[in-house]
mmCIF file of C-alpha atoms in Angstrom:
data_model
loop_
_atom_site.group_PDB
_atom_site.id
_atom_site.type_symbol
_atom_site.label_atom_id
_atom_site.label_comp_id
_atom_site.label_asym_id
_atom_site.label_seq_id
_atom_site.Cartn_x
_atom_site.Cartn_y
_atom_site.Cartn_z
ATOM 1 C CA UNK A 25 15.400 -7.662 4.660
ATOM 2 C CA UNK A 26 11.741 -8.674 4.404
ATOM 3 C CA UNK A 27 9.153 -7.137 2.133
ATOM 4 C CA UNK A 28 5.634 -6.936 3.497
ATOM 5 C CA UNK A 29 3.024 -7.034 0.750
ATOM 6 C CA UNK A 30 -0.500 -6.181 1.855
ATOM 7 C CA UNK A 31 -3.215 -7.157 -0.603
ATOM 8 C CA UNK A 32 -6.412 -5.238 -0.041
ATOM 9 C CA UNK A 33 -9.831 -6.010 -1.424
ATOM 10 C CA UNK A 34 -11.568 -2.642 -1.482
ATOM 11 C CA UNK A 35 -15.081 -1.431 -2.146
ATOM 12 C CA UNK A 36 -14.852 -0.233 -5.783
ATOM 13 C CA UNK A 37 -17.212 2.652 -5.020
ATOM 14 C CA UNK A 38 -14.802 3.961 -2.364
ATOM 15 C CA UNK A 39 -11.527 4.349 -4.285
ATOM 16 C CA UNK A 40 -11.212 7.965 -3.119
ATOM 17 C CA UNK A 41 -11.275 6.838 0.509
ATOM 18 C CA UNK A 42 -8.576 4.260 -0.218
ATOM 19 C CA UNK A 43 -6.507 7.018 -1.859
ATOM 20 C CA UNK A 44 -6.718 9.151 1.291
ATOM 21 C CA UNK A 45 -5.825 6.102 3.412
ATOM 22 C CA UNK A 46 -2.787 5.401 1.189
ATOM 23 C CA UNK A 47 -1.562 9.010 1.335
ATOM 24 C CA UNK A 48 -1.826 8.967 5.129
ATOM 25 C CA UNK A 49 0.274 5.786 5.299
ATOM 26 C CA UNK A 50 2.727 7.522 2.969
ATOM 27 C CA UNK A 51 3.444 9.889 5.862
ATOM 28 C CA UNK A 52 3.076 7.595 8.890
ATOM 29 C CA UNK A 53 4.869 4.430 7.721
ATOM 30 C CA UNK A 54 8.288 6.017 7.002
ATOM 31 C CA UNK A 55 8.057 8.094 10.184
ATOM 32 C CA UNK A 56 7.490 4.904 12.194
ATOM 33 C CA UNK A 57 10.507 3.097 10.774
ATOM 34 C CA UNK A 58 9.612 1.004 7.716
ATOM 35 C CA UNK A 59 10.958 1.593 4.193
ATOM 36 C CA UNK A 60 7.776 2.323 2.247
ATOM 37 C CA UNK A 61 7.858 1.257 -1.390
ATOM 38 C CA UNK A 62 4.315 2.483 -1.984
ATOM 39 C CA UNK A 63 0.583 2.009 -1.965
ATOM 40 C CA UNK A 64 -1.071 1.074 -5.230
ATOM 41 C CA UNK A 65 -4.735 1.608 -6.119
ATOM 42 C CA UNK A 66 -6.729 -0.045 -8.927
ATOM 43 C CA UNK A 67 -6.330 1.522 -12.358
ATOM 44 C CA UNK A 68 -6.994 -1.070 -15.110
ATOM 45 C CA UNK A 69 -8.304 -4.584 -14.773
ATOM 46 C CA UNK A 70 -9.559 -5.352 -11.283
ATOM 47 C CA UNK A 71 -11.433 -2.536 -9.599
ATOM 48 C CA UNK A 72 -11.159 -4.122 -6.165
ATOM 49 C CA UNK A 73 -7.476 -5.049 -5.657
ATOM 50 C CA UNK A 74 -5.001 -2.635 -4.089
ATOM 51 C CA UNK A 75 -1.569 -3.123 -2.519
ATOM 52 C CA UNK A 76 0.692 -1.656 0.134
ATOM 53 C CA UNK A 77 4.370 -2.624 0.022
ATOM 54 C CA UNK A 78 7.180 -1.836 2.446
ATOM 55 C CA UNK A 79 10.447 -3.293 3.740
ATOM 56 C CA UNK A 80 11.470 -4.138 7.304
ATOM 57 C CA UNK A 81 14.714 -5.691 8.529
ATOM 58 C CA UNK A 82 13.133 -8.625 10.370
ATOM 59 C CA UNK A 83 9.905 -9.871 11.933
ATOM 60 C CA UNK A 84 11.083 -8.434 15.259
ATOM 61 C CA UNK A 85 11.553 -5.032 13.593
ATOM 62 C CA UNK A 86 8.099 -5.424 12.049
ATOM 63 C CA UNK A 87 6.538 -5.940 15.500
ATOM 64 C CA UNK A 88 8.298 -2.846 16.861
ATOM 65 C CA UNK A 89 7.235 -0.853 13.772
ATOM 66 C CA UNK A 90 3.589 -1.928 14.247
ATOM 67 C CA UNK A 91 3.692 -0.780 17.881
ATOM 68 C CA UNK A 92 5.069 2.632 16.846
ATOM 69 C CA UNK A 93 2.420 2.884 14.113
ATOM 70 C CA UNK A 94 -0.349 2.138 16.625
ATOM 71 C CA UNK A 95 0.989 4.940 18.872
ATOM 72 C CA UNK A 96 1.398 7.424 16.014
ATOM 73 C CA UNK A 97 -1.455 10.012 15.907
ATOM 74 C CA UNK A 98 -1.876 9.743 12.121
ATOM 75 C CA UNK A 99 -1.581 5.949 12.317
ATOM 76 C CA UNK A 100 -4.403 5.760 14.893
ATOM 77 C CA UNK A 101 -6.477 8.221 12.883
ATOM 78 C CA UNK A 102 -6.002 6.169 9.720
ATOM 79 C CA UNK A 103 -7.029 2.909 11.423
ATOM 80 C CA UNK A 104 -10.171 4.662 12.706
ATOM 81 C CA UNK A 105 -10.870 6.178 9.274
ATOM 82 C CA UNK A 106 -10.791 2.717 7.664
ATOM 83 C CA UNK A 107 -13.149 1.333 10.326
ATOM 84 C CA UNK A 108 -15.580 4.214 9.942
ATOM 85 C CA UNK A 109 -15.634 4.346 6.129
ATOM 86 C CA UNK A 110 -15.585 0.534 5.602
ATOM 87 C CA UNK A 111 -13.768 0.655 2.263
ATOM 88 C CA UNK A 112 -11.452 -2.249 3.169
ATOM 89 C CA UNK A 113 -13.302 -5.517 2.607
ATOM 90 C CA UNK A 114 -10.318 -7.792 3.173
ATOM 91 C CA UNK A 115 -6.641 -7.420 4.006
ATOM 92 C CA UNK A 116 -3.967 -10.113 3.560
ATOM 93 C CA UNK A 117 -0.308 -9.724 4.589
ATOM 94 C CA UNK A 118 2.547 -11.734 3.124
ATOM 95 C CA UNK A 119 6.224 -11.416 4.005
ATOM 96 C CA UNK A 120 8.621 -12.086 1.141
ATOM 97 C CA UNK A 121 12.390 -12.298 0.882
ATOM 98 C CA UNK A 122 14.162 -11.124 -2.286
ATOM 99 C CA UNK A 123 15.359 -14.179 -4.204
ATOM 100 C CA UNK A 124 16.543 -12.669 -7.493
ATOM 101 C CA UNK A 125 19.458 -10.501 -6.311
ATOM 102 C CA UNK A 126 21.861 -9.462 -7.606
ATOM 103 C CA UNK A 127 20.052 -7.912 -10.542
ATOM 104 C CA UNK A 128 21.592 -6.984 -13.868
ATOM 105 C CA UNK A 129 24.896 -7.970 -15.415
ATOM 106 C CA UNK A 130 27.144 -9.543 -12.791
ATOM 107 C CA UNK A 131 30.421 -9.028 -14.690
#
């Protein structure tokens, strides 16, 4: 299992637009086959950092998921919304593998 962490730098005057974008992904991402952990918007501290986090089984599954997302009507609409509103200033993707499992008392 891989966890995709997307770090967004957003326009701090357009947090509402990011919120709409996040809610749309909340519908489209699970429908297209990834295990969405969530989208996180700034609250305290930085006003420009936001995150999207989801799990995929492998990089091959990620590529197939991205193709389904690009074909999904809400996915296409959300990509276009971000382009039109220009609230995303930068987007960085990192794929991580869980290293701390198992968690808790292993007795």
